[in-house]
Amino acid sequence: MVKESSSSSSPDEEADIQNLLEESDSQINQFRGSDAAAEQRPTFDVESLRSRLRRSLKLNLTKKQSIVIFLPIVIILIYLSTDFSNYFSVKVPDSVFRSNTLSGRAHESDLQALYLLRKQEIDLFSLWNHTLSNLSTIEDVKSAVFRQVSLNRQIQSALLSPHKTGNVELGGSLGGYLAGGSCRKIDRKLNGRRTIQWKPRPDKFLFAICLSGQMSNHLICLEKHMFFAALLNRVLVIPSHRFDYHYSRIIDIDRINTCLGRTVVVSFEEFWKKDKNRKKHHHVHIDRFICYFSIPEPCYVDKEHVTKLKALGITIGGKLDTPWEEDIARPSNKTAEEVETNFRSDDDVIAIGDVFYANVEREWVMQPGGPVAHKCKTLIEPNRLILLTAQRFIQTFLGKNFISLHFRRHGFLKFCNAKNPSCFYPIPQAANCITRLIEKVEAPVIYLSTDAAESETGLLQSLLILNGKTIPLVKRPARDSAEKWDALLYRHGLEGDSQVEAMLDKTICAMSSVFIGASGSTFTEDILRLRKDWGTASECDEYLCANEQPNFVADHE
């Protein structure tokens, strides 16, 4: 049988209730004593509560049951009768907030530093695992080491960042870590330059024929024609814009004569006035037309070009002449003596074409300043208006330290994929290659010379991020009357000329700290020629993603 509960409490139960009430009373008194203002607020009568509890509690409760019943009641009463705002309205000093902010920043910088250290560890292991056969040149080793130095600098900056209170910089330049800097200018070494004197006979002329490719090809062809004219002691006739490009709008022809101190080149219009045959026969006569290449067709001259020559009032004596069998696809190495022997003539006016692919004394021709002796840095350079416009653009948008990028895309996919390996890179891979070079140069902007669509350049821009910062790609903007950097071109009627704009692009690229070119592009090669001759070439100049193959190549048609 279950024994019914007694109407009166046992001594143990009475003691439990007494202890519970005393503990509650003690807690209440502690809260009262913590703030003097609390004494003014309404309170409950503990003695009354105690007596009422004794009279009303007639149940036979265990100790645990008592705690379960009474503890929540006490807590509720304390909550209702006490104003806690005074206990939690303590004013926290600003220094505490600063301390917490500093602590948070330090924590973030520590995590960033740990990430960078991990990255450096991986890179160092990769460098360690490379054999000397893979690191084929000292430049590869320097580049690999410099990347680690750059990464170490990032780690230092990350650890220092929480403690910066102003413009605090790490001491020293990153370039100072390597002897002579990371991207030193290349010495032109003019002392040992091999040259030939160009002293033409005033009555002997060489008519330049340049037909293959676009403007860049023609300028390279024209430079080789100068070498031929010097070897054959002839005045070079610059082609008419009705047959070729408008050279006088792009390069400074008169300056070439100034550089040599004598007349070595003349425009077609000047030649027309001087030619004695024109005075007799009312036309210009080419006595002998010599083709450098015989395959796939002599001189690259087709019926259309012959028609253009005749429209200029030019007649050609005899047939196209070829002194040797030479294939454009496989040009052989020729010497200066071979050219003199095979192209020497007593005729007053001869024409040679096309010599763009000619491989004559390559090292001699490619040296800084070219093969001809003169007192300037280079013979073929942009005219003064284009040069000044480029300088004004750089002063307006770029500043002294900038990277230039020739990003050739239009028509380049098929052209490059015909090569093995291809030279057409996916944009994410190209962005990665560019970013690695940015780490070396520490340039704030990149000048972009490109024919790419906006969709491609937009993606490229979004991927060029270093240390959390986007590196801007700067292109020449459309003409704006509020901007004055291009006023010279506008005033002289050169604005909107595609060839002038192309030469302006080349000039800006040639003045950059470091240049990234497109392999296989003659536009790039002409920029490299200018950089070499002007002394702006850098040890860090390279073709885009040099020594890498595209990570994906499409199948052939």
XYZ file of C-alpha atoms in Angstrom:
557
model
C 0.000 0.000 0.000
C 1.060 3.454 -0.683
C 1.207 5.467 2.469
C -0.757 8.674 2.197
C 1.121 11.891 2.711
C 0.946 13.419 6.099
C -0.646 16.828 6.458
C 2.453 18.040 8.280
C 5.984 18.214 6.843
C 8.814 16.085 8.161
C 11.870 17.744 9.832
C 14.110 16.984 6.798
C 11.672 18.511 4.353
C 11.298 21.569 6.574
C 15.090 21.975 6.612
C 15.289 21.764 2.799
C 12.719 24.478 2.386
C 14.520 26.608 4.965
C 17.856 26.267 3.131
C 16.285 27.107 -0.214
C 14.690 30.250 1.141
C 17.907 31.350 2.829
C 19.845 30.908 -0.433
C 17.264 32.963 -2.317
C 17.364 35.601 0.374
C 21.156 35.757 0.151
C 21.034 36.224 -3.646
C 18.485 38.992 -3.381
C 20.544 40.831 -0.781
C 23.610 40.611 -3.031
C 21.739 42.263 -5.893
C 20.414 44.921 -3.515
C 23.848 45.717 -2.209
C 25.423 46.065 -5.659
C 23.817 49.434 -6.374
C 22.394 52.028 -4.019
C 19.699 52.990 -6.441
C 18.246 49.535 -6.283
C 17.062 50.210 -2.704
C 14.530 52.744 -3.977
C 12.757 50.249 -6.209
C 9.831 48.031 -5.025
C 10.861 44.750 -3.359
C 9.064 41.728 -2.023
C 8.764 40.737 1.705
C 10.905 37.716 2.258
C 9.560 36.955 5.770
C 6.004 37.038 4.541
C 6.960 34.764 1.663
C 8.610 32.348 4.068
C 5.570 32.112 6.382
C 3.142 31.751 3.504
C 5.225 28.962 1.994
C 5.297 27.155 5.322
C 1.537 27.425 5.789
C 0.632 26.504 2.216
C 3.120 23.724 1.557
C 1.615 20.718 3.182
C 2.995 18.218 0.673
C 5.584 15.632 1.574
C 8.278 16.680 -0.968
C 11.736 15.282 -1.505
C 14.767 17.536 -1.713
C 15.019 17.265 -5.498
C 11.280 17.954 -5.934
C 11.594 21.047 -3.787
C 14.410 22.418 -5.892
C 12.504 21.766 -9.124
C 9.448 23.590 -7.841
C 10.906 26.546 -5.962
C 14.046 27.470 -7.914
C 12.198 28.685 -11.064
C 9.826 30.688 -8.861
C 12.696 32.421 -7.101
C 14.430 33.209 -10.394
C 11.249 34.721 -11.836
C 10.721 36.854 -8.735
C 14.298 38.105 -8.815
C 13.973 38.970 -12.507
C 10.699 40.900 -12.000
C 11.918 42.851 -8.997
C 15.399 43.850 -10.156
C 16.534 46.411 -12.747
C 19.474 44.819 -14.514
C 20.223 47.788 -16.730
C 22.539 49.295 -14.164
C 24.554 46.119 -14.009
C 25.133 45.947 -17.774
C 25.290 49.613 -18.727
C 29.008 49.820 -18.084
C 30.708 52.174 -20.589
C 33.411 50.307 -22.503
C 36.494 52.446 -23.127
C 37.425 53.235 -26.769
C 40.763 51.571 -26.207
C 38.952 48.248 -25.799
C 37.280 48.653 -29.191
C 40.599 49.599 -30.734
C 42.147 46.590 -29.116
C 39.453 44.298 -30.504
C 39.792 45.855 -33.974
C 43.558 45.474 -33.871
C 43.174 41.902 -32.678
C 40.805 41.123 -35.570
C 43.121 42.672 -38.109
C 46.066 40.800 -36.670
C 44.111 37.563 -36.883
C 43.253 38.188 -40.555
C 46.821 39.100 -41.407
C 48.092 35.982 -39.666
C 45.767 33.819 -41.731
C 46.871 35.575 -44.927
C 50.517 35.166 -43.979
C 49.988 31.459 -43.279
C 48.370 31.048 -46.681
C 51.262 32.836 -48.386
C 53.822 30.809 -46.458
C 52.093 27.651 -47.592
C 52.157 28.883 -51.171
C 55.829 29.727 -50.865
C 56.528 26.264 -49.476
C 54.842 24.653 -52.485
C 56.731 26.904 -54.907
C 60.050 26.177 -53.208
C 59.433 22.444 -53.393
C 58.591 22.849 -57.080
C 61.801 24.811 -57.608
C 63.777 22.193 -55.706
C 62.367 19.371 -57.828
C 63.341 21.081 -61.074
C 66.534 19.744 -62.542
C 69.189 21.889 -64.168
C 68.018 20.631 -67.516
C 64.622 22.190 -66.882
C 66.122 25.429 -65.625
C 67.963 25.843 -68.880
C 69.216 29.381 -68.377
C 70.331 31.600 -65.554
C 67.358 33.851 -66.339
C 64.985 30.995 -65.474
C 66.719 30.587 -62.121
C 66.616 34.324 -61.446
C 62.950 34.452 -62.348
C 62.112 31.552 -60.031
C 64.071 33.040 -57.141
C 62.544 36.460 -57.682
C 59.027 35.024 -57.443
C 59.914 33.684 -54.007
C 61.353 37.041 -52.948
C 58.172 38.728 -54.140
C 56.048 36.252 -52.199
C 58.157 36.816 -49.085
C 57.526 40.548 -49.401
C 53.790 39.877 -49.522
C 54.069 37.879 -46.305
C 55.967 40.707 -44.626
C 53.343 43.182 -45.773
C 50.516 40.972 -44.495
C 52.106 40.654 -41.049
C 52.810 44.384 -40.914
C 49.364 45.530 -42.089
C 47.535 45.463 -38.695
C 50.210 47.683 -37.189
C 50.125 50.383 -39.852
C 48.902 53.731 -38.605
C 49.840 55.711 -41.691
C 51.713 55.301 -44.925
C 54.125 52.682 -43.691
C 56.184 50.992 -46.390
C 58.591 48.116 -46.292
C 62.114 49.355 -46.641
C 63.877 49.037 -49.944
C 62.745 48.287 -53.467
C 61.864 44.777 -54.483
C 64.185 45.134 -57.430
C 67.022 45.739 -54.997
C 66.918 42.135 -53.846
C 68.620 41.063 -57.055
C 71.877 42.580 -58.217
C 71.166 45.309 -60.734
C 67.401 45.041 -60.244
C 64.928 42.504 -61.543
C 64.201 44.084 -64.942
C 67.310 45.937 -65.968
C 67.588 47.759 -69.265
C 69.627 45.921 -71.882
C 72.938 47.520 -72.757
C 72.897 48.573 -76.420
C 76.642 47.827 -76.723
C 77.219 50.360 -79.464
C 81.011 50.264 -79.103
C 81.369 46.989 -80.979
C 78.707 47.768 -83.555
C 79.457 46.611 -87.094
C 78.355 49.161 -89.702
C 78.527 50.011 -93.358
C 78.845 53.514 -94.801
C 75.941 54.539 -97.012
C 77.381 56.905 -99.605
C 75.187 56.614 -102.685
C 75.899 57.966 -106.131
C 73.373 60.787 -106.686
C 72.296 59.472 -110.107
C 71.729 55.816 -109.109
C 68.436 54.796 -107.530
C 66.915 51.743 -105.914
C 63.132 51.518 -106.100
C 61.795 49.761 -102.976
C 59.110 47.146 -103.589
C 57.332 45.921 -100.442
C 54.124 43.990 -101.000
C 53.767 41.215 -98.421
C 51.675 41.699 -95.309
C 50.604 44.906 -93.632
C 52.398 48.045 -92.462
C 54.732 46.331 -89.987
C 55.937 43.953 -92.690
C 56.502 46.874 -95.029
C 58.556 48.818 -92.482
C 60.789 45.791 -91.883
C 61.071 45.379 -95.648
C 61.984 49.070 -95.993
C 64.737 48.721 -93.390
C 66.251 45.820 -95.331
C 66.020 47.872 -98.525
C 68.156 50.513 -96.834
C 70.821 47.876 -96.220
C 70.643 46.800 -99.872
C 70.854 50.423 -101.046
C 73.956 50.970 -98.863
C 75.589 47.812 -100.258
C 74.831 48.889 -103.842
C 75.668 52.613 -103.339
C 72.215 53.797 -104.427
C 69.642 56.351 -103.266
C 66.532 54.602 -101.971
C 63.179 55.696 -103.459
C 60.309 55.482 -100.977
C 57.199 54.073 -102.737
C 54.198 56.284 -103.529
C 51.128 56.035 -101.305
C 49.157 55.256 -104.477
C 51.111 52.010 -104.746
C 51.994 51.350 -101.101
C 51.323 52.922 -97.679
C 51.502 56.640 -96.982
C 54.949 56.484 -95.370
C 55.341 60.248 -94.913
C 52.393 60.254 -92.468
C 54.015 57.558 -90.336
C 57.797 57.936 -90.408
C 60.072 60.939 -90.733
C 61.744 60.512 -94.130
C 63.751 63.761 -94.017
C 65.166 62.767 -90.632
C 66.840 59.723 -92.224
C 68.907 62.044 -94.420
C 69.727 64.204 -91.383
C 70.971 61.176 -89.460
C 73.444 60.324 -92.235
C 74.351 63.905 -93.144
C 73.566 63.376 -96.837
C 70.682 62.512 -99.146
C 70.195 58.744 -99.043
C 66.406 58.498 -99.404
C 63.882 60.413 -101.491
C 60.123 60.259 -101.736
C 58.527 59.082 -104.942
C 57.374 62.648 -105.634
C 60.951 63.979 -105.313
C 62.228 61.175 -107.495
C 59.607 62.011 -110.117
C 60.900 65.578 -110.279
C 64.552 64.532 -110.528
C 64.316 61.660 -112.981
C 65.861 62.655 -116.314
C 63.911 59.997 -118.239
C 60.619 61.556 -117.123
C 61.645 64.872 -118.677
C 62.237 63.128 -122.023
C 59.452 60.524 -122.044
C 56.973 61.915 -119.480
C 57.195 58.804 -117.357
C 59.492 57.105 -114.861
C 61.321 54.131 -116.184
C 62.666 51.226 -114.101
C 65.560 49.849 -116.109
C 65.810 46.538 -114.296
C 63.392 44.737 -111.960
C 65.218 42.128 -109.826
C 63.351 39.613 -107.673
C 64.949 38.393 -104.475
C 62.583 35.398 -104.293
C 61.574 33.209 -107.197
C 59.202 30.856 -105.348
C 56.195 30.812 -105.080
C 56.153 33.651 -107.623
C 58.754 36.242 -108.629
C 58.817 39.338 -106.426
C 55.292 38.798 -105.095
C 54.259 41.106 -107.969
C 50.944 40.189 -109.566
C 48.983 41.826 -112.388
C 47.195 44.129 -109.946
C 50.455 45.628 -108.677
C 51.844 45.960 -112.218
C 48.678 47.883 -113.134
C 49.180 50.207 -110.139
C 52.770 50.883 -111.182
C 51.688 51.769 -114.719
C 48.996 54.066 -113.316
C 51.784 55.992 -111.573
C 53.460 56.582 -114.915
C 56.114 53.893 -114.305
C 57.334 51.601 -117.015
C 59.437 48.492 -116.518
C 62.179 47.489 -118.895
C 62.399 43.775 -119.709
C 61.049 40.911 -117.640
C 61.255 40.246 -113.944
C 64.773 39.013 -113.254
C 65.778 36.464 -110.572
C 69.492 36.006 -109.821
C 68.992 32.800 -107.850
C 66.402 30.254 -106.803
C 65.075 31.281 -103.423
C 61.900 30.087 -101.668
C 59.993 32.372 -99.296
C 59.061 29.399 -97.128
C 62.716 28.382 -96.696
C 64.973 31.443 -97.103
C 68.669 30.618 -97.072
C 71.354 32.625 -95.312
C 72.988 35.114 -97.649
C 76.056 37.302 -97.191
C 76.561 40.960 -98.044
C 79.046 39.905 -100.733
C 76.449 37.676 -102.396
C 73.979 40.551 -102.538
C 76.567 42.913 -104.032
C 77.554 40.375 -106.654
C 74.047 39.352 -107.735
C 72.314 42.739 -107.622
C 75.060 45.013 -108.936
C 74.037 46.928 -112.058
C 75.077 49.947 -114.103
C 71.460 50.864 -114.776
C 70.283 54.169 -113.360
C 67.080 52.870 -111.775
C 66.613 49.340 -110.498
C 63.884 47.820 -108.357
C 64.268 44.932 -105.905
C 61.350 43.139 -104.327
C 60.111 41.786 -102.016
C 62.898 41.502 -99.405
C 60.770 41.160 -96.257
C 61.640 37.449 -95.969
C 65.259 37.921 -97.013
C 67.795 36.480 -94.586
C 70.941 38.535 -95.208
C 73.540 39.053 -92.446
C 70.876 38.645 -89.778
C 73.099 39.456 -86.780
C 74.447 42.503 -88.557
C 70.981 43.757 -89.502
C 69.415 43.031 -86.081
C 72.022 44.819 -83.941
C 70.924 48.006 -82.130
C 70.802 50.898 -84.582
C 70.881 48.597 -87.602
C 73.710 47.862 -90.057
C 74.153 51.376 -91.496
C 76.434 53.943 -89.847
C 74.517 57.041 -88.661
C 74.421 59.498 -85.772
C 70.891 58.756 -84.503
C 69.527 55.962 -82.356
C 67.573 54.472 -85.255
C 66.799 55.376 -88.847
C 63.156 54.308 -89.089
C 61.129 55.761 -86.260
C 57.719 57.442 -85.850
C 57.407 60.979 -87.113
C 57.613 63.816 -84.625
C 53.848 64.313 -84.289
C 53.252 60.672 -83.379
C 56.205 60.678 -80.988
C 54.948 63.748 -79.096
C 51.404 62.376 -78.988
C 52.684 59.136 -77.446
C 54.593 61.092 -74.802
C 51.515 63.145 -73.961
C 49.380 60.021 -73.656
C 51.901 58.433 -71.288
C 52.035 61.590 -69.171
C 48.216 61.701 -69.030
C 47.307 58.062 -68.398
C 50.290 55.852 -67.599
C 53.256 57.543 -65.955
C 56.855 56.417 -66.112
C 56.487 52.828 -64.880
C 54.050 50.763 -66.930
C 53.895 47.456 -68.772
C 52.763 47.344 -72.390
C 50.984 44.349 -73.869
C 50.427 43.567 -77.538
C 47.501 41.155 -77.294
C 46.978 39.928 -80.852
C 43.737 37.959 -81.259
C 41.920 38.753 -84.518
C 42.799 36.120 -87.106
C 45.477 34.779 -84.780
C 43.681 31.602 -83.684
C 43.966 29.890 -87.062
C 47.418 31.346 -87.724
C 48.827 30.103 -84.415
C 47.157 26.715 -84.501
C 48.875 26.021 -87.807
C 52.135 26.124 -85.833
C 53.504 23.497 -83.496
C 53.303 24.482 -80.732
C 50.440 26.939 -81.070
C 50.901 30.560 -79.959
C 47.229 31.238 -79.147
C 46.576 31.063 -75.403
C 43.303 30.772 -73.468
C 42.630 34.027 -71.654
C 42.898 32.580 -68.095
C 46.321 31.143 -68.958
C 47.375 34.445 -70.546
C 46.237 36.323 -67.430
C 48.320 34.038 -65.229
C 51.426 34.664 -67.359
C 50.883 38.422 -67.268
C 50.353 38.428 -63.490
C 53.679 36.658 -62.920
C 55.441 39.430 -64.814
C 53.555 42.136 -62.926
C 55.061 40.735 -59.709
C 58.536 41.418 -61.087
C 57.910 44.887 -62.448
C 55.583 46.224 -59.729
C 53.912 48.415 -62.370
C 50.546 49.969 -61.476
C 49.015 49.807 -64.987
C 49.243 47.915 -68.276
C 48.889 49.587 -71.655
C 46.883 47.316 -73.941
C 47.377 47.318 -77.694
C 44.948 44.829 -79.117
C 42.484 43.899 -81.822
C 40.586 41.624 -79.440
C 36.846 41.845 -78.873
C 35.521 43.519 -75.739
C 34.361 40.145 -74.429
C 37.967 38.910 -74.420
C 39.575 42.032 -72.976
C 36.843 42.245 -70.323
C 37.564 38.706 -69.156
C 41.306 39.382 -69.206
C 40.825 42.493 -67.063
C 38.735 40.607 -64.497
C 41.517 38.042 -64.039
C 44.436 40.463 -63.594
C 44.472 40.626 -59.789
C 47.568 40.812 -57.614
C 47.498 40.969 -53.806
C 43.771 41.604 -53.924
C 44.116 44.581 -56.273
C 43.032 44.766 -59.916
C 45.744 45.873 -62.339
C 44.030 48.213 -64.836
C 44.281 47.620 -68.578
C 44.516 51.000 -70.313
C 43.531 51.458 -73.949
C 43.533 54.599 -76.018
C 40.099 56.184 -75.572
C 37.945 57.610 -78.332
C 38.627 61.219 -79.129
C 37.287 63.669 -76.553
C 37.591 67.396 -77.103
C 38.139 67.830 -73.362
C 41.347 65.796 -73.615
C 44.348 67.439 -75.256
C 46.864 64.608 -75.454
C 45.934 63.878 -79.111
C 45.470 67.500 -80.224
C 48.530 67.407 -82.512
C 47.126 64.599 -84.620
C 43.776 66.314 -84.836
C 45.249 69.673 -85.891
C 47.405 68.092 -88.606
C 44.671 65.947 -90.095
C 46.141 62.641 -88.913
C 43.304 61.670 -86.593
C 41.395 58.570 -87.653
C 44.178 57.236 -89.901
C 44.448 53.540 -88.994
C 48.151 53.388 -89.848
C 48.904 56.465 -87.742
C 47.012 54.927 -84.828
C 48.915 51.663 -85.264
C 52.219 53.531 -85.182
C 51.042 55.453 -82.108
C 50.358 52.119 -80.393
C 53.833 50.904 -81.304
C 55.416 54.073 -79.978
C 53.658 53.848 -76.607
C 54.632 50.179 -76.302
C 58.221 50.991 -77.219
C 58.433 53.469 -74.321
C 57.151 51.109 -71.610
C 59.220 49.702 -68.748
C 58.538 46.150 -69.898
C 56.906 44.838 -73.068
C 54.890 41.643 -73.563
C 54.568 40.744 -77.236
C 52.722 38.267 -79.412
C 54.911 35.537 -80.830
C 54.750 35.428 -84.625
C 53.477 39.004 -84.995
C 55.491 41.481 -87.067
C 53.732 44.276 -85.124
C 55.477 42.921 -82.028
C 58.778 42.548 -83.892
C 58.727 46.190 -84.975
C 58.105 47.255 -81.364
C 61.053 45.129 -80.249
C 63.182 46.793 -82.941
C 62.288 50.247 -81.635
C 62.938 49.226 -78.012
C 66.299 47.774 -78.968
C 67.318 50.871 -80.921
C 65.973 53.396 -78.405
C 67.590 51.621 -75.468
C 64.267 50.913 -73.739
C 64.517 47.119 -74.083
C 64.329 45.288 -70.754
C 65.612 41.927 -69.594
C 61.997 41.153 -68.716
C 60.646 41.768 -72.229
C 59.062 38.552 -73.451
C 56.488 36.978 -75.673
C 53.192 36.210 -73.948
C 53.479 32.934 -72.000
C 57.002 32.350 -73.308
C 58.245 28.773 -72.734
C 54.670 27.597 -72.196
C 52.305 25.773 -74.497
C 48.578 26.540 -74.574
C 46.802 24.287 -72.070
C 44.117 23.638 -74.678
C 44.326 23.606 -78.494
C 41.401 23.097 -80.855
C 41.475 20.485 -83.604
C 42.212 21.470 -87.198
C 39.397 21.899 -89.680
